[in-house]
Coordinates of C-alpha atoms and ligand atoms in Angstrom, one line a residue:
M25 CA 151.7 143.9 53.2
N26 CA 153.2 147.5 52.8
H27 CA 150.6 148.8 55.3
F28 CA 150.6 149.4 58.5
D29 CA 148.0 151.7 61.6
V30 CA 151.2 153.6 63.3
I31 CA 155.0 153.5 62.0
I32 CA 157.3 154.3 64.4
V33 CA 160.8 156.2 63.4
G34 CA 163.2 155.5 66.4
L35 CA 163.3 153.1 68.5
G36 CA 165.2 154.9 72.0
P37 CA 163.8 155.2 74.7
S38 CA 160.6 156.3 73.6
G39 CA 159.7 155.0 70.5
S40 CA 160.5 151.8 72.3
I41 CA 157.9 152.2 75.3
A42 CA 155.4 153.7 72.7
A43 CA 155.7 150.6 70.9
L44 CA 154.9 148.7 73.9
L45 CA 151.7 151.0 74.6
L46 CA 150.5 150.5 70.8
E47 CA 150.9 146.4 70.5
S48 CA 148.7 146.3 74.6
Y49 CA 146.0 147.7 72.5
G50 CA 146.8 145.2 69.2
I51 CA 147.3 147.9 66.5
K52 CA 149.8 146.9 64.4
V53 CA 153.1 148.5 64.9
L54 CA 156.7 148.6 62.5
A55 CA 159.6 150.1 64.2
I56 CA 161.9 151.5 62.8
E57 CA 166.0 152.0 63.6
K58 CA 169.0 152.7 62.1
E59 CA 171.2 151.2 64.5
K60 CA 171.6 147.3 65.3
E61 CA 172.5 147.8 68.7
I62 CA 170.9 150.1 72.1
Y63 CA 173.3 152.8 73.0
S64 CA 175.9 151.2 75.0
L65 CA 176.1 154.1 77.1
P66 CA 174.1 155.8 79.4
R67 CA 172.1 158.6 79.1
A68 CA 169.7 159.0 81.2
V69 CA 170.0 158.2 85.0
T70 CA 166.8 158.6 87.1
I71 CA 163.7 157.5 86.7
S72 CA 160.9 159.6 88.0
D73 CA 157.7 158.5 90.2
Q74 CA 155.8 158.8 87.0
G75 CA 157.9 157.5 84.8
F76 CA 157.7 154.0 86.6
R77 CA 153.7 154.2 87.1
M78 CA 154.2 154.6 82.7
S79 CA 156.3 151.6 82.5
Q80 CA 153.7 149.5 84.2
L81 CA 151.4 150.4 81.5
A82 CA 153.5 149.1 78.8
G83 CA 155.1 146.0 81.1
I84 CA 158.6 147.2 81.6
D85 CA 158.8 148.2 85.2
H86 CA 160.0 144.9 86.4
I87 CA 162.9 145.9 84.4
Y88 CA 163.3 149.5 85.8
E89 CA 162.6 147.9 89.3
E90 CA 165.5 144.9 89.3
N91 CA 168.2 148.1 88.0
S92 CA 167.9 151.1 89.9
T93 CA 168.6 152.4 93.7
V94 CA 166.4 154.9 94.9
L95 CA 167.4 158.6 94.9
G96 CA 167.9 159.3 98.9
G97 CA 167.5 163.6 97.8
A98 CA 169.6 166.2 96.0
R99 CA 170.4 169.7 97.4
F100 CA 172.8 172.4 96.5
T101 CA 176.2 172.6 97.4
D102 CA 178.9 175.3 97.7
K103 CA 182.5 174.7 96.1
D104 CA 183.7 173.6 99.3
L105 CA 180.4 171.0 99.4
N106 CA 178.9 173.0 102.2
T107 CA 174.8 172.5 101.4
I108 CA 173.4 175.9 100.8
G109 CA 169.6 176.3 101.3
N110 CA 167.5 173.6 101.6
A111 CA 167.8 170.5 101.3
I112 CA 165.8 167.8 99.6
D113 CA 164.7 164.9 101.7
L114 CA 162.9 162.3 99.6
D115 CA 164.3 159.4 101.9
G116 CA 160.8 157.1 102.4
L117 CA 158.4 159.3 100.5
I118 CA 156.0 157.2 98.2
S119 CA 153.9 159.2 95.6
Q120 CA 150.5 159.1 94.4
N121 CA 151.9 157.0 91.3
G122 CA 152.8 154.7 94.3
W123 CA 156.8 154.7 93.6
P124 CA 160.1 156.5 95.4
P125 CA 159.3 160.2 93.4
S126 CA 162.8 159.9 92.0
S127 CA 164.9 156.6 90.9
L128 CA 168.2 156.1 89.9
F129 CA 169.1 153.5 87.2
H130 CA 171.5 152.5 83.9
Q131 CA 170.3 152.6 81.1
P132 CA 172.5 149.8 79.0
Y133 CA 170.8 147.2 81.3
T134 CA 167.0 148.6 80.9
D135 CA 167.3 149.7 77.1
Q136 CA 168.5 146.2 75.8
A137 CA 166.1 144.4 78.6
I138 CA 163.2 146.5 77.1
R139 CA 164.6 145.7 73.4
E140 CA 164.7 141.9 74.3
K141 CA 161.0 142.2 75.5
L142 CA 160.1 144.8 71.7
E143 CA 162.1 140.9 69.7
K144 CA 159.7 139.1 71.6
S145 CA 156.4 141.9 71.0
R146 CA 154.2 141.7 67.6
V147 CA 156.0 144.7 66.9
D148 CA 157.3 144.2 63.5
I149 CA 161.0 146.0 64.0
L150 CA 163.1 147.0 60.8
L151 CA 167.2 147.7 62.7
E152 CA 170.0 149.0 59.9
H153 CA 166.8 150.6 58.2
Q154 CA 167.1 154.2 57.9
F155 CA 164.6 156.9 57.6
Q156 CA 165.0 158.9 54.8
H157 CA 162.0 161.0 53.5
L158 CA 158.1 161.5 53.6
N159 CA 155.9 163.8 51.9
Y160 CA 153.1 164.4 53.9
K161 CA 151.9 166.9 51.8
D162 CA 150.6 164.2 49.4
K163 CA 148.4 162.5 51.9
K164 CA 149.5 159.7 50.2
N165 CA 151.4 158.6 53.8
T166 CA 154.3 156.8 52.4
I167 CA 158.1 157.0 54.0
K168 CA 160.8 155.8 52.1
V169 CA 163.4 153.5 54.0
L170 CA 167.1 152.3 53.3
N171 CA 168.2 149.3 54.5
L172 CA 171.6 150.0 56.0
K173 CA 172.7 146.6 55.6
D174 CA 171.9 146.0 51.4
Q175 CA 171.3 149.4 50.3
E176 CA 168.0 148.8 49.4
E177 CA 165.6 151.6 49.6
I178 CA 161.8 150.7 50.1
E179 CA 158.6 152.3 51.5
F180 CA 155.8 151.8 53.9
T181 CA 152.8 153.7 53.9
Y182 CA 151.3 154.2 57.7
R183 CA 147.3 156.0 59.2
Y184 CA 149.3 157.2 61.7
L185 CA 153.6 158.5 61.5
I186 CA 155.3 158.9 65.1
G187 CA 159.1 160.8 65.0
S188 CA 160.6 159.8 67.9
D189 CA 164.5 159.5 65.9
G190 CA 165.9 161.7 68.3
G191 CA 167.2 165.7 68.8
S192 CA 168.9 165.9 65.5
S193 CA 164.8 164.6 63.8
L194 CA 164.7 164.3 60.7
V195 CA 161.0 163.9 60.5
R196 CA 161.0 167.1 62.1
K197 CA 162.5 168.2 59.5
E198 CA 160.6 166.5 56.5
L199 CA 157.4 168.0 58.4
N200 CA 159.2 171.2 58.4
I201 CA 158.2 171.7 62.0
Q202 CA 160.5 174.5 63.4
Q203 CA 162.0 174.7 67.1
I204 CA 161.0 176.8 70.1
D205 CA 165.6 177.7 71.7
L206 CA 164.6 178.2 74.9
E207 CA 167.8 179.9 75.2
Y208 CA 170.3 177.8 77.3
N209 CA 172.6 176.4 75.3
R210 CA 176.1 175.5 77.6
D211 CA 178.9 172.6 76.7
W212 CA 179.1 170.0 79.9
V213 CA 181.5 166.9 80.0
V214 CA 179.2 163.9 81.3
V215 CA 181.4 161.5 83.1
D216 CA 180.2 157.8 83.9
V217 CA 182.7 156.0 86.6
E218 CA 182.4 152.5 87.8
L219 CA 183.3 152.7 91.8
K220 CA 186.5 150.2 92.6
N221 CA 185.6 150.2 96.3
E222 CA 182.1 150.2 98.2
N223 CA 180.5 153.1 97.8
T224 CA 181.3 156.5 100.4
L225 CA 180.1 159.2 98.6
G226 CA 176.2 159.0 100.1
D227 CA 173.0 158.8 97.8
Q228 CA 171.4 162.6 97.1
V229 CA 172.6 164.4 94.3
I230 CA 174.6 167.5 94.6
Q231 CA 174.3 170.9 92.8
V232 CA 178.0 172.5 92.8
C233 CA 177.7 176.3 93.0
D234 CA 181.5 177.0 92.0
A235 CA 181.7 180.4 90.5
E236 CA 185.1 178.4 88.2
R237 CA 183.2 175.2 87.6
L238 CA 179.7 173.9 87.9
A239 CA 179.2 170.4 88.9
T240 CA 176.8 168.2 89.3
F241 CA 177.1 164.8 90.9
V242 CA 174.9 162.0 90.5
P243 CA 175.1 158.9 93.2
S244 CA 174.2 156.9 90.0
H245 CA 172.6 152.9 90.2
L246 CA 175.7 151.0 92.1
P247 CA 178.5 150.8 90.8
F248 CA 178.3 153.5 89.1
R249 CA 178.4 157.5 89.4
R250 CA 178.3 160.5 87.2
W251 CA 179.7 164.2 87.9
E252 CA 178.4 166.1 84.9
F253 CA 181.2 169.4 84.9
I254 CA 180.3 172.9 83.0
I255 CA 183.0 173.2 80.0
H256 CA 182.9 178.0 80.0
E257 CA 183.2 179.7 76.0
H258 CA 186.9 180.4 76.1
E259 CA 188.1 176.4 76.9
D260 CA 189.3 173.8 74.4
K261 CA 185.9 171.2 75.1
N262 CA 188.6 168.3 73.8
T263 CA 190.6 168.9 76.6
F264 CA 187.7 168.4 79.0
L265 CA 188.1 164.4 77.5
D266 CA 191.7 163.7 78.8
E267 CA 191.3 161.3 81.8
K268 CA 194.1 163.4 83.6
K269 CA 191.9 166.5 83.3
I270 CA 189.0 164.1 84.6
Q271 CA 191.0 163.1 87.6
E272 CA 191.9 166.7 88.3
L273 CA 187.8 167.5 88.1
I274 CA 186.5 164.2 90.0
S275 CA 189.6 164.9 93.0
K276 CA 187.0 166.3 95.3
W277 CA 185.1 163.1 96.0
L278 CA 187.9 160.8 94.9
K279 CA 191.1 159.5 94.1
P280 CA 192.1 157.7 90.6
E281 CA 192.8 154.7 91.9
E282 CA 188.8 154.7 93.6
Y283 CA 187.3 154.2 89.8
R284 CA 187.6 153.2 87.0
I285 CA 185.7 156.0 83.6
I286 CA 183.0 153.7 81.2
R287 CA 182.6 157.1 79.4
K288 CA 182.6 160.3 79.3
A289 CA 181.4 163.4 76.9
V290 CA 181.3 166.1 75.7
Y291 CA 177.4 167.7 75.4
Q292 CA 175.5 170.9 74.3
F293 CA 172.5 170.6 76.7
H294 CA 170.1 172.5 75.0
S295 CA 166.1 174.2 76.2
V296 CA 165.2 173.0 72.5
V297 CA 160.6 172.5 72.5
A298 CA 159.2 171.7 68.4
K299 CA 156.5 174.8 67.9
N300 CA 154.3 171.8 66.9
F301 CA 154.4 168.5 68.1
Q302 CA 151.6 167.1 65.3
K303 CA 151.2 167.6 61.4
D304 CA 148.1 166.0 60.0
N305 CA 148.6 162.4 61.3
C306 CA 152.1 162.5 62.0
F307 CA 153.6 163.3 65.7
L308 CA 156.4 164.1 66.9
V309 CA 157.6 162.6 70.4
G310 CA 160.7 162.3 73.1
D311 CA 164.0 164.4 72.0
A312 CA 162.5 164.9 68.4
A313 CA 159.6 167.4 70.2
H314 CA 161.6 168.5 72.9
Q315 CA 165.3 168.9 74.7
A316 CA 166.1 169.8 77.9
P317 CA 169.1 170.4 79.6
P318 CA 169.7 167.2 82.3
F319 CA 169.7 168.9 85.5
M320 CA 166.4 168.0 86.3
G321 CA 166.6 164.7 85.1
E322 CA 163.7 164.4 82.7
G323 CA 164.2 164.3 79.9
M324 CA 162.9 160.9 78.5
M325 CA 160.6 161.1 81.4
S326 CA 159.3 163.9 79.5
G327 CA 159.1 161.5 76.0
Y328 CA 157.8 158.4 78.3
R329 CA 154.5 161.2 78.7
D330 CA 154.5 161.8 75.2
A331 CA 154.1 158.4 74.5
V332 CA 151.6 157.2 77.1
N333 CA 149.2 160.1 76.1
L334 CA 149.5 159.7 72.5
A335 CA 148.7 155.9 72.3
W336 CA 146.0 155.5 74.1
K337 CA 144.1 158.5 72.2
I338 CA 145.9 156.6 68.6
A339 CA 144.3 153.3 69.7
A340 CA 141.2 155.1 70.5
T341 CA 141.0 156.2 67.1
I342 CA 142.1 153.0 65.9
K343 CA 140.4 150.6 67.7
N344 CA 137.2 152.6 68.9
G345 CA 137.0 154.2 65.7
L346 CA 136.6 158.2 67.9
N347 CA 136.7 161.1 66.1
E348 CA 140.0 161.7 64.9
K349 CA 139.9 165.3 66.6
L350 CA 141.1 163.6 69.8
L351 CA 144.5 163.2 68.3
E352 CA 144.5 167.5 68.3
S353 CA 144.5 167.0 72.6
Y354 CA 148.1 165.4 72.5
E355 CA 150.0 168.3 71.5
Q356 CA 147.2 171.1 73.4
E357 CA 148.7 168.7 76.9
R358 CA 152.1 168.3 76.2
I359 CA 153.2 171.2 74.7
P360 CA 153.3 173.1 77.7
H361 CA 154.1 170.4 79.9
S362 CA 156.9 169.8 78.0
K363 CA 157.6 173.5 78.0
F364 CA 158.2 173.9 82.0
V365 CA 160.7 170.8 81.9
V366 CA 162.6 172.4 79.6
K367 CA 162.3 175.6 81.3
N368 CA 163.0 174.8 84.2
S369 CA 165.8 172.8 84.1
A370 CA 167.4 175.5 82.8
G371 CA 166.4 177.2 85.7
I372 CA 168.2 174.6 88.2
G373 CA 171.0 176.4 85.8
E374 CA 170.3 179.7 86.1
L375 CA 169.9 178.6 90.3
M376 CA 173.5 177.1 90.5
E377 CA 174.6 180.2 88.4
A378 CA 173.6 182.6 90.8
Y379 CA 174.5 180.7 93.6
A380 CA 178.2 180.4 92.8
T381 CA 178.2 184.2 91.9
T382 CA 176.7 185.7 94.6
K383 CA 178.7 185.8 98.0
D384 CA 176.2 185.8 100.3
P385 CA 173.0 183.0 99.3
K386 CA 170.6 184.9 100.7
E387 CA 171.3 187.7 98.5
V388 CA 170.1 185.8 94.7
P389 CA 166.6 186.8 94.0
I390 CA 163.3 184.9 95.6
D391 CA 162.4 184.3 92.3
L392 CA 165.8 182.3 90.9
V393 CA 165.5 180.5 94.1
E394 CA 161.8 179.3 93.4
K395 CA 162.3 178.6 89.8
G396 CA 165.4 176.5 90.8
Y397 CA 163.3 174.2 93.7
G398 CA 159.9 174.5 92.0
S399 CA 161.4 173.1 89.9
F400 CA 161.0 169.9 90.8
I401 CA 157.5 170.0 91.2
L402 CA 156.3 168.8 88.0
P403 CA 152.5 170.6 86.8
N404 CA 149.3 169.8 86.2
L405 CA 147.6 169.3 82.5
S406 CA 145.6 172.5 82.1
H407 CA 143.8 172.5 78.8
G408 CA 143.1 169.5 76.8
L409 CA 140.7 166.7 77.3
F410 CA 138.7 167.3 80.8
F411 CA 135.4 168.5 81.6
G412 CA 134.6 172.1 79.8
G413 CA 138.1 171.4 77.2
K414 CA 140.3 172.7 81.0
A415 CA 141.5 171.8 84.4
N416 CA 139.7 172.4 87.0
E417 CA 140.5 172.0 90.9
T418 CA 137.1 171.1 92.1
M419 CA 137.5 167.9 89.9
R420 CA 140.7 167.5 90.0
S421 CA 140.5 167.2 86.4
G422 CA 144.2 167.2 85.1
E423 CA 145.3 165.8 87.5
I424 CA 146.8 162.3 88.2
F425 CA 144.0 159.4 89.8
P426 CA 146.5 157.6 92.9
Q427 CA 147.0 154.3 91.9
P428 CA 145.5 151.6 94.1
V429 CA 148.0 150.0 96.6
L430 CA 148.1 147.3 99.3
Y431 CA 149.7 148.3 101.8
H432 CA 150.9 145.5 105.0
N433 CA 152.2 147.4 108.3
K434 CA 153.2 151.3 105.9
K435 CA 154.8 148.6 103.6
I436 CA 153.9 148.1 99.7
V437 CA 152.8 145.2 99.3
K438 CA 151.6 145.3 95.8
R439 CA 151.3 148.5 93.5
M440 CA 147.4 147.9 92.0
D441 CA 147.4 150.1 89.3
H442 CA 146.4 147.5 86.8
I443 CA 142.6 147.3 88.5
L444 CA 142.4 150.8 86.7
G445 CA 142.8 149.1 83.7
S446 CA 143.9 150.1 80.2
N447 CA 141.3 152.3 79.2
F448 CA 139.0 154.7 80.8
S449 CA 137.9 153.9 84.5
L450 CA 135.2 154.9 86.7
V451 CA 136.3 154.5 90.1
S452 CA 134.1 155.2 93.3
K453 CA 133.7 154.0 97.3
Y454 CA 130.1 153.3 96.3
T455 CA 127.9 151.8 93.8
F456 CA 126.8 154.7 91.3
N457 CA 124.0 155.1 88.3
V458 CA 124.3 155.7 84.9
S459 CA 121.4 155.9 81.8
E460 CA 121.7 153.8 80.2
E461 CA 123.0 155.7 76.9
N462 CA 125.8 156.7 78.4
K463 CA 126.2 152.5 80.4
R464 CA 126.8 152.2 76.3
F465 CA 128.8 155.0 75.7
L466 CA 131.0 153.3 78.2
E467 CA 131.5 150.2 77.5
M468 CA 132.1 150.7 73.5
L469 CA 135.3 152.7 75.3
G470 CA 136.1 149.6 77.2
C471 CA 135.8 151.4 80.8
K472 CA 136.3 150.0 83.8
S473 CA 133.7 150.6 86.9
L474 CA 135.3 150.3 90.3
I475 CA 134.0 150.4 93.1
L476 CA 137.3 150.8 95.4
K477 CA 137.6 148.7 98.5
N478 CA 138.4 150.6 101.6
E479 CA 141.9 148.0 102.3
Y480 CA 143.7 150.5 98.9
I481 CA 142.1 153.2 100.7
E482 CA 143.1 153.1 104.9
E483 CA 147.1 152.5 104.3
N484 CA 147.3 154.9 100.9
S485 CA 147.2 158.6 102.5
W486 CA 146.9 159.7 98.6
L487 CA 144.0 157.9 97.7
K488 CA 142.5 158.3 101.2
F489 CA 142.3 162.2 100.3
F490 CA 141.7 161.6 97.2
M491 CA 138.0 159.6 98.2
E492 CA 137.8 161.7 100.9
E493 CA 134.1 163.3 99.1
E494 CA 131.9 161.2 97.5
K495 CA 133.3 161.6 94.1
A496 CA 132.6 159.9 90.7
Y497 CA 136.6 160.1 88.5
L498 CA 136.6 159.5 85.6
V499 CA 139.7 158.5 84.8
R500 CA 141.8 158.8 81.7
P501 CA 143.8 155.5 80.2
D502 CA 146.7 157.4 81.0
R503 CA 145.7 157.8 84.2
Y504 CA 144.7 161.9 85.0
I505 CA 141.6 162.7 86.0
F506 CA 139.0 163.7 82.9
G507 CA 136.8 164.7 85.6
S508 CA 135.2 164.0 88.5
T509 CA 131.3 164.7 90.2
T510 CA 130.6 167.7 92.0
S511 CA 127.3 169.5 93.7
D512 CA 127.1 171.4 90.2
V513 CA 127.7 168.2 87.6
S514 CA 126.4 164.1 88.4
L515 CA 128.2 161.4 86.7
D516 CA 125.4 161.8 83.2
E517 CA 126.5 165.0 83.1
L518 CA 130.6 164.3 83.2
I519 CA 129.7 161.1 81.1
D520 CA 128.0 163.9 78.7
D521 CA 130.8 165.8 78.2
L522 CA 133.2 163.7 77.6
K523 CA 131.3 162.2 74.6
I524 CA 130.8 165.0 73.0
R525 CA 134.1 165.4 73.9
I526 CA 136.0 163.0 72.4
N527 CA 133.5 162.1 68.7
L528 CA 132.8 165.2 67.5
E529 CA 133.2 168.8 69.1
N530 CA 137.0 170.5 68.3
I531 CA 138.8 170.3 71.3
K532 CA 139.5 173.7 72.5
Ligands
FAD602 C1 174.1 163.7 79.6 C2 172.6 163.3 79.5 C3 171.8 163.2 81.0 C4 170.7 162.7 80.5 N1 170.2 162.5 81.8 C5 168.2 161.7 82.1 C6 168.2 161.9 83.3 O1 168.2 161.2 83.9 N2 166.6 161.6 82.8 C7 165.5 161.7 82.1 O2 164.6 161.5 82.2 N3 166.6 162.1 80.8 C8 167.9 162.5 80.8 N4 167.8 162.5 79.3 C9 167.6 163.1 78.4 C10 167.5 161.3 77.5 O3 168.6 160.6 77.0 C11 167.3 161.9 76.7 O4 165.7 162.3 76.6 C12 166.0 160.4 76.2 O5 167.3 159.3 75.6 C13 165.9 160.9 74.5 O6 164.8 159.8 74.2 P1 164.1 159.4 72.9 O7 163.8 157.7 72.6 O8 163.7 160.3 72.7 O9 165.8 159.6 71.7 P2 167.0 159.4 71.4 O10 167.8 158.2 73.0 O11 168.2 160.2 70.6 O12 166.8 158.1 70.3 C14 166.5 158.1 69.1 C15 166.4 156.8 67.9 O13 166.1 157.1 66.7 C16 167.3 156.4 65.8 N5 167.1 157.5 65.0 C17 167.2 158.5 64.7 N6 167.3 159.0 63.5 C18 166.9 157.6 62.7 C19 166.6 157.7 60.8 N7 166.4 158.7 60.1 N8 165.7 156.5 61.0 C20 166.1 155.4 62.0 N9 166.2 155.5 62.9 C21 166.6 156.8 63.6 C22 168.2 156.5 66.7 O14 169.2 155.3 66.3 C23 167.7 156.5 68.3 O15 168.4 155.3 68.2 C24 169.7 163.0 79.4 C25 170.5 163.3 78.4 C26 171.5 163.4 78.4 C27 172.6 163.7 77.4

């Protein structure tokens, strides 16, 4: 009764998407959350193109779409809001994921709708239950949970445990996993307001490089707007929660009568990454595994990437009986990627400081400028479950395969990611032949073979680019490319490598 394939501790954004994804694979999941209600105030405000595509996998993209606004761009400015360097213009762009690069959403709306979807799902949910203890060393896979309503202690056993219990994760502590501090630890005050009048503040994120006070303006989903202001070490942070102080900080943009403050909070923006994301059959995802300052708006996205990367692998070991070594590729792939997000989020903060303290912005060292602007482009995956164990440019392995999209007159009519299925897929423009043995192997994996119709390719510049060469792509369930055929590697060789890698070989 008290045994589950997967127990998830913490139903924030990361735990919620992990639960929905695992449920979609038919896995028996228990989710434990100490709070009764969702957190009612916004923290994350931006969702990336990949975030939207990952939401499609969990069937929650419509929730974000209904509650979001496309972001127009971003720029660094001086204290008088004059642009420094190049503004980043995102207007009209659609990425290979089939979505605009960045959109702004109102988290209380989306979290509530996601919670309702979870409650209707087959996931067993225990709200007002607090995870208390796990003894991973005794190999009994038991956790202790306290029912906060009657103070009764309950034991559960699991095959896999996912700790998505946020920055101060008890799961991480119980697993004795240390964190690496990447040393950006500053206090900022974050203020969300509701506009009373029509918006006059534009649709771009503004990084204000003012030596007196660094600030970020975020044009959140209407009618909301966000400001973040740095608090200097010698200042008393409590004074920054004073309404008059906040009004003074916002006065560059709006008069007090033009908005209503809906939330004010002082945060210490951290830069930390856990040394390991896995210990035996326990995993960390989301803020439990990494925390980045929010300059890039990628913290929650990183948590989504963790959940998507891990969910299909766990499902494949349970449903397809694949070797558990497959799970080792989770931290191998996710640690370097999330480290990039953490380091480069801090890079934006460092560039802001450099612009603020240098008289002529042209004097700011190029490596800081590149780090700041480069942060907006995320890397591919480098090592892990790919042909040969590592990404390869010729094969495009480690890159994300473009989403098939139906266009009409250059406008998106329908996103078609579902045609790739929820397991591996083999995608080409032409029919392909594989050995009988490999056919059976692909069937066992639930792999979908797909001849992409020209209607998907012609108007989609991303797919056109990927499909130019006469390649067959082997695409993973999380849409990363495992490998593709080249003049040196046939389709059967590609599949043979996958076969060895997910069944037997230690993934290096
Ligand atoms: C000011 C600010 C702005 C941000 N802006 C962005 C942005 O624009 N875009 C973006 O992508 N990210 C952003 N982030 C980051 C984002 O909010 C976090 O990365 C995200 O909320 C992490 O989600 P999570 O599910 O991993 O953790 P959390 O949201 O912290 O959820 C953890 C859950 O675990 C529960 N829990 C904890 N301990 C226990 C226990 N012992 N037993 C049971 N349950 C437990 C908690 O109650 C909570 O519900 C921002 C963060 C901040 C602070």
